[in-house]
Amino acid sequence: MIDFKENVNSNQKTTEETRQQMSFLGQAKELVKERSERRGYPLTFHVTTFGCQMNARDSEKLTGMLLAAGYVEKETEDADFVIYNTCTVRENANNKVYGRLGYLHGYKKQNPQMKIALCGCMMQEDVVVSKIKQSYPFVDLIFGTHNIYKFPELLVSVLESESQIVDIWKEHGDIVEDLPSVRKYPFKSGVNIMYGCNNFCTYCIVPYVRGRERSRQPRDILRECERLVKDGVVEIMLLGQNVNSYGKTLQQEISFADLLKEVATIPDLQRIRFMTSHPKDLSDELIEVMASYKNICPHLHLPLQSGSDTMLAAMNRHYTKAHYLSLVDRLRAAIPDITLTTDIIVGFPGETEDDFAETMDVVERVRYDSAFTFIYSKRTGTPASAMDGQVAKNIVKGRFNQLLERVQTIGAEQSERFVGSKQKVLIEHLNEQDPSLVTGRMMNNSIVHLAGTEKMIGQVIPVNIKESKGFYYLGEPL
Ligand code: 5AD
Ligand code: SF4
């Protein structure tokens, strides 16, 4: 489903840029058509995504542009144009990409016309680009996070060139609206509300690779949401690295709570989610809005990172354990059946047994429905990478296992509270193991398997929650 949006956005400069890129897309289409005819089959593409929801949304944009250029999507990587949209938040994300480039080289040897492109956060790092130039010369195109909207232009260049093209911008430009995009799912979609991050948590590479925080205009966001709903979307996820500071960089300041209210009043929009919330910017106003609108999902992902005030200060998080716990109390008082999920890092430089005990204490008190747990990964260029007191690997591993065991046990215990309840479930796909079942999500983001058929995909149906299996449920359509 290609979404060619009408060109009526709020910024004259970006309209001009959009026009230019659409013209490059026309040129790319000619080239792809001519080559497909010459080869006797339609040229194919594949986009592989690593990392977060923001990258997933960027991949939908790249997919939309490749479809508009006349390529046909292929499920496997033995395609004529392959893009890796990379992540660099932890070191193992980088290693995965290097590992898989070897496979791609194998495909390219069989199909020398194949084009390989790398983009995303990892490409914003100088060391990565140098390494690729030196050790992976078969890569045809490297671009970064700031110039993704220039992809049609880059596509034409790469189709007309035999040498490696590298185009990385250090700074972001304007936000360019209205380029083609697709949705992976016809019934749900992410919507970017802001890009970049200004928080500089000391362990995190995101502000360096995604640039400074900038918000989209509210009218552009609302227009996109309204159009999605008209097109049959029932669930929208508003996306940003720190949605709670939405609007602070706009001339006419508007809060995230205000934006959320506007989105929630779009007629026929059944579900709204958002990611990610920084605890330092979570306002009472936002809690009130979440509690007041039935179509705002009762789920909050609220990254804790650490329960120790010393670690939180060293991480530059700008909140304390007490403040975090008070937010949780306020959220539960306003929205009693809310599910809470989090991110926790173990082994930040200088973390002592006492610091770790504080993290475990928050886990015991909050009783998260689920938690993503990470071993601290040293990212070159971040302040934490130069900090003293890097914790020994075996100690970190021991703490990590202890934490994982507790979050899993608590998550399973917490999930019992919805057994026996009736829930609205949005059916997302056929069950991967058992095709007589379908899989969907409750409003609170929990996964449910139930008997069903493909026809139900995209529908919201009432379900009796029969049994909890720890991190998913078995249900029965009502
Ligand atoms: N090491 C480990 N985890 C990290 N995260 C971000 N940077 C690092 C790092 N250097 C985690 C944080 C963040 C999530 C997306 O990734 O918990 O919330
Ligand atoms: Fe990274 Fe912190 Fe920004 Fe999240 S808020 S992207 S953890 S710097």
XYZ file of C-alpha atoms and ligand atoms in Angstrom:
504
model
C 0.000 0.000 0.000
C 1.759 3.170 -1.159
C 0.776 6.373 0.504
C 1.463 9.257 -1.897
C 0.544 12.147 0.295
C -0.797 15.389 -1.049
C 1.805 18.149 -1.010
C 0.272 20.601 1.392
C 2.698 20.627 4.260
C 3.578 23.406 6.597
C 7.030 24.299 5.326
C 7.687 25.809 1.925
C 11.321 24.649 1.859
C 10.440 21.027 2.478
C 7.770 21.152 -0.223
C 10.479 22.143 -2.696
C 12.721 19.322 -1.445
C 9.827 16.863 -1.708
C 9.254 17.927 -5.311
C 12.922 17.372 -6.144
C 13.000 13.939 -4.559
C 9.789 12.940 -6.343
C 11.480 13.916 -9.593
C 14.487 11.691 -8.742
C 12.025 8.923 -8.008
C 10.691 9.355 -11.547
C 14.239 8.998 -12.919
C 14.868 5.921 -10.746
C 11.647 4.416 -12.093
C 12.863 4.798 -15.679
C 16.195 3.147 -14.813
C 14.533 0.267 -12.950
C 12.060 -0.283 -15.782
C 14.760 -0.334 -18.410
C 16.893 -2.788 -16.403
C 13.958 -5.038 -15.571
C 13.156 -5.241 -19.289
C 16.772 -5.976 -20.125
C 16.996 -8.698 -17.477
C 13.596 -10.163 -18.349
C 12.203 -10.029 -14.799
C 11.200 -7.281 -12.378
C 14.091 -6.092 -10.202
C 13.624 -7.036 -6.538
C 14.560 -5.439 -3.197
C 14.784 -6.371 0.453
C 15.093 -4.103 3.510
C 16.491 -5.635 6.713
C 15.886 -3.651 9.885
C 17.938 -3.753 13.066
C 17.004 -1.938 16.268
C 14.096 0.150 17.442
C 10.645 1.323 16.280
C 12.161 4.478 14.782
C 14.284 2.342 12.482
C 11.269 0.166 11.648
C 9.400 3.314 10.595
C 12.389 4.543 8.534
C 12.447 1.153 6.795
C 8.793 1.590 5.844
C 9.742 4.897 4.237
C 12.625 3.282 2.306
C 10.315 0.452 1.254
C 7.731 2.978 0.032
C 10.342 4.750 -2.066
C 11.697 1.500 -3.571
C 8.172 0.347 -4.466
C 7.493 3.732 -6.038
C 10.699 3.284 -8.080
C 9.268 0.057 -9.492
C 11.157 -2.546 -7.482
C 9.272 -5.623 -6.269
C 9.671 -6.628 -2.624
C 11.273 -9.984 -1.858
C 11.229 -11.801 1.486
C 14.829 -12.989 1.248
C 18.111 -11.132 0.899
C 19.069 -12.616 -2.500
C 17.528 -9.538 -4.136
C 18.748 -6.940 -6.646
C 18.785 -4.154 -4.052
C 19.371 -4.890 -0.381
C 19.401 -2.289 2.386
C 20.555 -2.897 5.947
C 19.027 -0.262 8.205
C 21.414 -0.518 11.139
C 21.411 0.118 14.894
C 24.388 0.973 17.078
C 22.866 1.345 20.533
C 24.858 -1.630 21.841
C 28.012 -3.185 20.455
C 26.377 -6.532 19.591
C 24.039 -4.680 17.197
C 27.131 -3.607 15.203
C 28.683 -7.069 15.254
C 25.510 -8.568 13.802
C 25.767 -6.291 10.765
C 29.423 -7.115 10.081
C 28.631 -10.811 10.444
C 25.804 -10.674 7.924
C 27.655 -8.617 5.315
C 29.618 -11.774 4.495
C 26.399 -13.511 3.427
C 25.422 -10.567 1.253
C 28.784 -10.713 -0.475
C 28.014 -14.347 -1.393
C 24.760 -13.250 -3.067
C 26.530 -10.447 -4.899
C 29.071 -12.875 -6.355
C 26.162 -14.802 -7.880
C 24.421 -11.614 -9.034
C 27.074 -8.958 -9.811
C 24.327 -6.420 -10.670
C 23.147 -6.544 -7.069
C 23.339 -3.271 -5.119
C 24.031 -3.263 -1.377
C 23.183 -0.224 0.756
C 23.858 0.447 4.437
C 22.089 3.172 6.389
C 20.894 4.002 9.898
C 22.574 4.881 13.176
C 25.716 2.791 12.780
C 26.651 4.735 9.643
C 26.835 7.988 11.612
C 30.002 6.696 13.276
C 33.271 7.590 11.513
C 35.023 4.387 12.604
C 32.277 2.278 11.064
C 32.370 4.077 7.723
C 36.182 3.785 7.567
C 35.982 0.079 8.302
C 33.376 -0.502 5.596
C 35.318 1.503 3.029
C 38.402 -0.526 3.794
C 37.097 -4.046 4.402
C 33.754 -4.190 2.574
C 34.352 -2.506 -0.804
C 31.467 -4.463 -2.330
C 29.002 -2.204 -0.452
C 27.591 0.239 -3.045
C 25.939 2.916 -0.920
C 26.356 4.231 2.614
C 24.096 6.939 3.993
C 23.070 8.058 7.451
C 20.079 9.024 9.553
C 19.864 12.684 8.502
C 19.510 12.298 4.749
C 17.095 9.400 4.459
C 14.684 11.709 2.629
C 17.332 12.088 -0.086
C 17.130 8.373 -0.813
C 15.555 8.807 -4.301
C 18.527 10.977 -5.313
C 21.011 8.478 -3.833
C 19.201 5.640 -5.575
C 19.633 7.288 -8.984
C 23.333 7.913 -8.244
C 23.968 4.342 -7.191
C 22.127 2.906 -10.174
C 24.274 4.991 -12.508
C 27.601 4.403 -10.767
C 29.986 1.495 -10.317
C 31.883 2.976 -7.365
C 31.008 3.115 -3.681
C 28.915 6.165 -2.750
C 29.181 7.539 0.779
C 26.884 10.363 1.893
C 26.850 10.989 5.628
C 25.689 14.274 7.110
C 26.946 15.366 10.495
C 23.945 17.591 11.104
C 20.263 17.187 10.423
C 18.487 19.395 7.892
C 14.802 20.350 7.757
C 12.141 17.752 8.393
C 10.933 16.759 4.935
C 7.299 15.726 4.753
C 5.202 13.885 2.223
C 7.482 11.343 0.594
C 6.051 7.934 -0.293
C 5.909 5.405 2.523
C 4.297 2.037 3.143
C 2.906 0.283 6.180
C 4.084 -3.162 7.142
C 0.637 -3.788 8.629
C -2.453 -2.308 6.952
C -4.195 -1.883 10.330
C -1.494 -0.247 12.459
C 1.214 2.318 11.945
C 3.965 4.236 13.668
C 3.916 8.009 13.274
C 7.074 10.009 13.985
C 6.322 13.035 16.116
C 9.933 14.057 16.700
C 13.447 13.115 15.729
C 16.737 13.072 17.644
C 17.453 13.440 21.331
C 18.865 16.188 23.562
C 19.254 14.228 26.750
C 22.781 12.895 26.476
C 22.417 10.056 28.921
C 26.103 9.325 29.447
C 25.987 5.706 28.196
C 23.946 6.450 25.082
C 25.113 7.019 21.525
C 21.694 8.048 20.170
C 22.133 11.850 20.514
C 25.361 11.585 18.486
C 23.890 9.495 15.683
C 20.336 10.843 15.535
C 21.180 14.491 16.173
C 19.399 17.207 18.125
C 15.784 16.955 19.117
C 13.288 18.463 16.678
C 9.527 18.090 16.615
C 7.219 17.811 13.653
C 4.488 20.408 13.342
C 1.302 19.274 15.117
C -0.776 19.856 11.982
C 1.481 17.572 9.928
C 1.171 14.852 12.570
C -2.607 15.199 12.825
C -2.993 15.204 9.066
C -0.976 11.999 8.825
C -2.984 10.333 11.621
C -6.320 11.352 10.096
C -5.274 10.012 6.745
C -4.175 6.716 8.292
C -7.531 6.308 10.035
C -9.393 7.011 6.787
C -7.223 4.316 5.246
C -8.361 1.721 7.799
C -5.699 2.031 10.505
C -7.051 1.198 13.971
C -3.851 1.624 15.991
C -1.285 4.422 15.837
C 1.982 4.523 17.738
C 3.447 7.998 18.201
C 7.214 7.708 17.986
C 10.108 9.710 19.411
C 13.208 9.118 21.556
C 11.616 11.180 24.306
C 7.998 11.917 23.430
C 7.463 13.709 26.725
C 9.538 16.641 25.560
C 7.576 16.941 22.293
C 6.997 20.513 21.152
C 9.748 22.191 23.144
C 11.659 23.095 19.982
C 8.638 24.439 18.092
C 8.029 28.167 17.760
C 4.528 27.780 19.067
C 5.149 25.590 22.080
C 2.800 22.671 22.568
C 3.098 19.855 25.103
C 2.961 16.147 24.385
C -0.189 15.958 26.530
C -1.848 18.557 24.254
C -0.819 16.669 21.118
C -2.033 13.369 22.557
C -5.405 14.917 23.342
C -5.738 16.097 19.744
C -4.811 12.687 18.372
C -7.201 10.943 20.774
C -10.124 12.993 19.477
C -9.643 11.897 15.860
C -12.938 10.145 15.055
C -12.725 6.340 14.721
C -9.136 6.062 15.934
C -9.413 3.063 18.234
C -5.972 2.780 19.796
C -3.080 5.131 20.474
C 0.286 4.110 21.867
C 3.484 6.081 22.271
C 7.205 5.393 22.750
C 9.449 6.341 24.568
C 8.733 8.308 27.731
C 11.555 9.788 29.780
C 10.632 9.839 33.493
C 12.115 13.327 33.961
C 9.540 14.842 31.592
C 6.445 12.794 32.459
C 3.837 15.341 33.524
C 0.694 15.034 35.650
C -1.130 16.554 32.704
C -0.063 13.601 30.555
C -1.227 11.102 33.185
C -4.573 12.890 33.265
C -4.921 12.747 29.473
C -4.027 9.040 29.472
C -6.676 8.406 32.109
C -9.358 10.439 30.312
C -9.385 8.933 26.828
C -10.533 5.363 26.296
C -8.566 5.011 23.054
C -5.210 5.784 24.702
C -3.758 2.393 25.583
C -3.272 1.763 29.311
C 0.393 0.879 28.891
C 3.484 2.889 29.639
C 7.064 2.051 28.794
C 9.030 4.017 31.370
C 12.768 3.279 31.223
C 14.282 3.079 34.708
C 17.902 2.306 33.672
C 18.964 2.097 37.334
C 17.371 2.338 40.779
C 20.433 3.916 42.369
C 20.520 7.700 42.738
C 24.293 7.653 42.368
C 24.053 5.731 39.089
C 21.141 7.856 37.850
C 23.228 10.993 38.421
C 26.247 9.436 36.692
C 23.963 8.441 33.817
C 22.696 12.056 33.572
C 19.106 10.918 33.904
C 17.816 13.906 35.936
C 15.517 11.983 38.283
C 15.844 10.025 41.501
C 14.555 6.655 42.616
C 11.982 8.414 44.820
C 10.729 10.537 41.924
C 10.426 7.492 39.684
C 8.469 5.581 42.333
C 6.162 8.545 42.879
C 5.420 8.630 39.126
C 4.491 4.952 39.269
C 2.158 5.627 42.223
C 0.476 8.505 40.384
C 0.093 6.427 37.217
C -1.465 3.503 39.082
C -3.785 5.782 41.064
C -5.067 7.390 37.844
C -5.093 4.254 35.643
C -5.471 1.207 37.936
C -5.148 -1.475 35.236
C -2.149 0.107 33.501
C 0.700 -2.175 32.467
C 4.194 -0.874 33.080
C 7.295 -1.937 31.204
C 10.854 -0.679 31.403
C 14.504 -0.783 30.288
C 17.248 -1.533 32.807
C 21.022 -1.416 32.351
C 23.295 -3.561 34.504
C 27.005 -2.903 34.969
C 27.202 0.841 34.296
C 30.731 2.059 35.269
C 31.072 2.314 39.040
C 27.969 0.208 39.812
C 28.438 -1.373 43.264
C 26.487 -4.196 44.915
C 24.532 -1.515 46.813
C 23.655 0.308 43.596
C 22.479 -2.929 42.057
C 20.428 -3.682 45.193
C 18.632 -0.340 44.651
C 17.700 -1.427 41.116
C 16.388 -4.734 42.454
C 14.424 -2.813 45.065
C 12.634 -0.766 42.393
C 11.899 -3.980 40.478
C 10.339 -5.476 43.631
C 8.297 -2.360 44.363
C 7.054 -1.537 40.871
C 6.480 -5.151 39.798
C 6.810 -4.494 36.061
C 4.689 -6.432 33.604
C 7.854 -6.904 31.599
C 11.318 -5.424 31.367
C 14.077 -5.249 28.782
C 17.345 -5.874 30.569
C 20.693 -4.895 29.066
C 24.304 -5.412 29.957
C 26.066 -2.050 29.758
C 27.840 -1.734 26.436
C 30.687 0.744 26.074
C 30.007 3.092 23.153
C 32.994 5.034 21.841
C 32.526 8.783 22.134
C 30.032 8.697 25.002
C 31.086 10.158 28.397
C 30.599 6.794 30.136
C 33.159 5.108 27.905
C 35.862 7.212 29.578
C 34.590 6.678 33.136
C 36.574 4.812 35.770
C 35.238 1.715 37.421
C 34.192 -0.432 34.450
C 32.669 -3.460 36.205
C 34.201 -6.932 35.709
C 32.332 -9.096 33.180
C 31.625 -12.010 35.549
C 30.130 -9.661 38.169
C 27.906 -7.998 35.568
C 26.775 -11.379 34.249
C 25.868 -12.533 37.777
C 23.803 -9.365 38.401
C 22.204 -9.609 34.984
C 21.056 -13.206 35.582
C 19.697 -12.316 39.007
C 17.756 -9.379 37.550
C 16.441 -11.379 34.608
C 15.188 -14.151 36.863
C 13.271 -11.647 39.044
C 11.738 -9.635 36.200
C 10.551 -12.817 34.513
C 9.042 -14.266 37.696
C 7.350 -10.990 38.619
C 6.097 -10.511 35.047
C 4.504 -13.959 35.091
C 2.892 -13.267 38.497
C 1.617 -9.881 37.319
C 0.050 -11.374 34.209
C -2.307 -13.482 36.362
C -4.323 -10.360 37.168
C -5.911 -10.287 33.711
C -6.915 -13.972 33.664
C -10.719 -14.218 33.601
C -11.149 -10.683 32.248
C -12.710 -9.708 28.935
C -10.383 -7.747 26.678
C -10.472 -6.150 23.264
C -7.814 -7.833 21.152
C -6.445 -6.487 17.880
C -5.635 -9.546 15.761
C -2.233 -9.029 14.119
C -1.234 -12.273 12.371
C -1.642 -16.013 12.114
C 0.158 -17.870 14.870
C 3.617 -18.871 13.672
C 3.566 -22.334 15.262
C -0.089 -23.275 14.898
C -2.025 -21.887 11.885
C -5.373 -22.702 13.537
C -4.581 -19.879 15.981
C -4.273 -16.133 15.539
C -2.159 -13.759 17.617
C -3.160 -10.317 18.770
C -2.626 -7.660 21.390
C -4.747 -6.395 24.233
C -5.039 -2.611 24.793
C -2.335 -2.976 27.445
C 0.053 -4.465 24.859
C -0.088 -8.062 26.192
C 0.007 -10.821 23.582
C -2.926 -13.235 23.243
C -3.261 -16.410 21.143
C -6.736 -17.660 20.269
C -8.521 -19.874 17.751
C -9.171 -17.974 14.528
C -8.589 -17.475 10.839
C -6.740 -15.101 8.561
C -9.994 -13.199 7.981
C -9.786 -11.824 11.532
C -6.460 -10.045 10.955
C -6.832 -6.310 11.529
C -10.057 -6.648 13.533
C -10.544 -5.738 17.179
C -12.557 -8.508 18.819
C -13.745 -9.176 22.362
C -11.849 -12.052 23.962
C -12.151 -13.976 27.182
C -8.675 -14.289 28.724
C -8.519 -17.922 29.847
C -4.946 -18.613 30.860
C -1.617 -16.870 31.365
C 1.533 -18.527 30.094
C 3.898 -16.024 31.693
C 4.560 -13.605 28.862
C 1.523 -14.358 26.729
C -2.106 -15.409 27.187
C -4.469 -17.985 25.743
C -7.914 -16.572 25.012
C -11.298 -17.453 23.592
C -13.302 -15.236 21.232
C -16.538 -14.145 22.916
N 24.516 -0.126 26.948
C 23.448 -0.873 27.304
N 22.180 -0.501 27.094
C 21.977 0.670 26.475
N 20.848 1.306 26.143
C 21.160 2.461 25.528
N 22.500 2.597 25.473
C 23.029 1.497 26.067
C 24.343 1.056 26.331
N 25.404 1.783 25.986
C 19.524 0.785 26.440
C 18.745 1.726 27.362
C 17.706 2.306 26.465
C 17.477 1.189 25.489
C 16.829 1.559 24.210
O 18.774 0.683 25.239
O 18.159 0.945 28.379
O 16.520 2.665 27.145
Fe 19.570 7.685 24.711
Fe 18.808 8.925 26.960
Fe 18.124 9.959 24.565
Fe 16.987 7.683 25.397
S 16.791 9.707 26.405
S 17.831 8.091 23.347
S 18.647 6.702 26.537
S 20.203 9.754 25.408
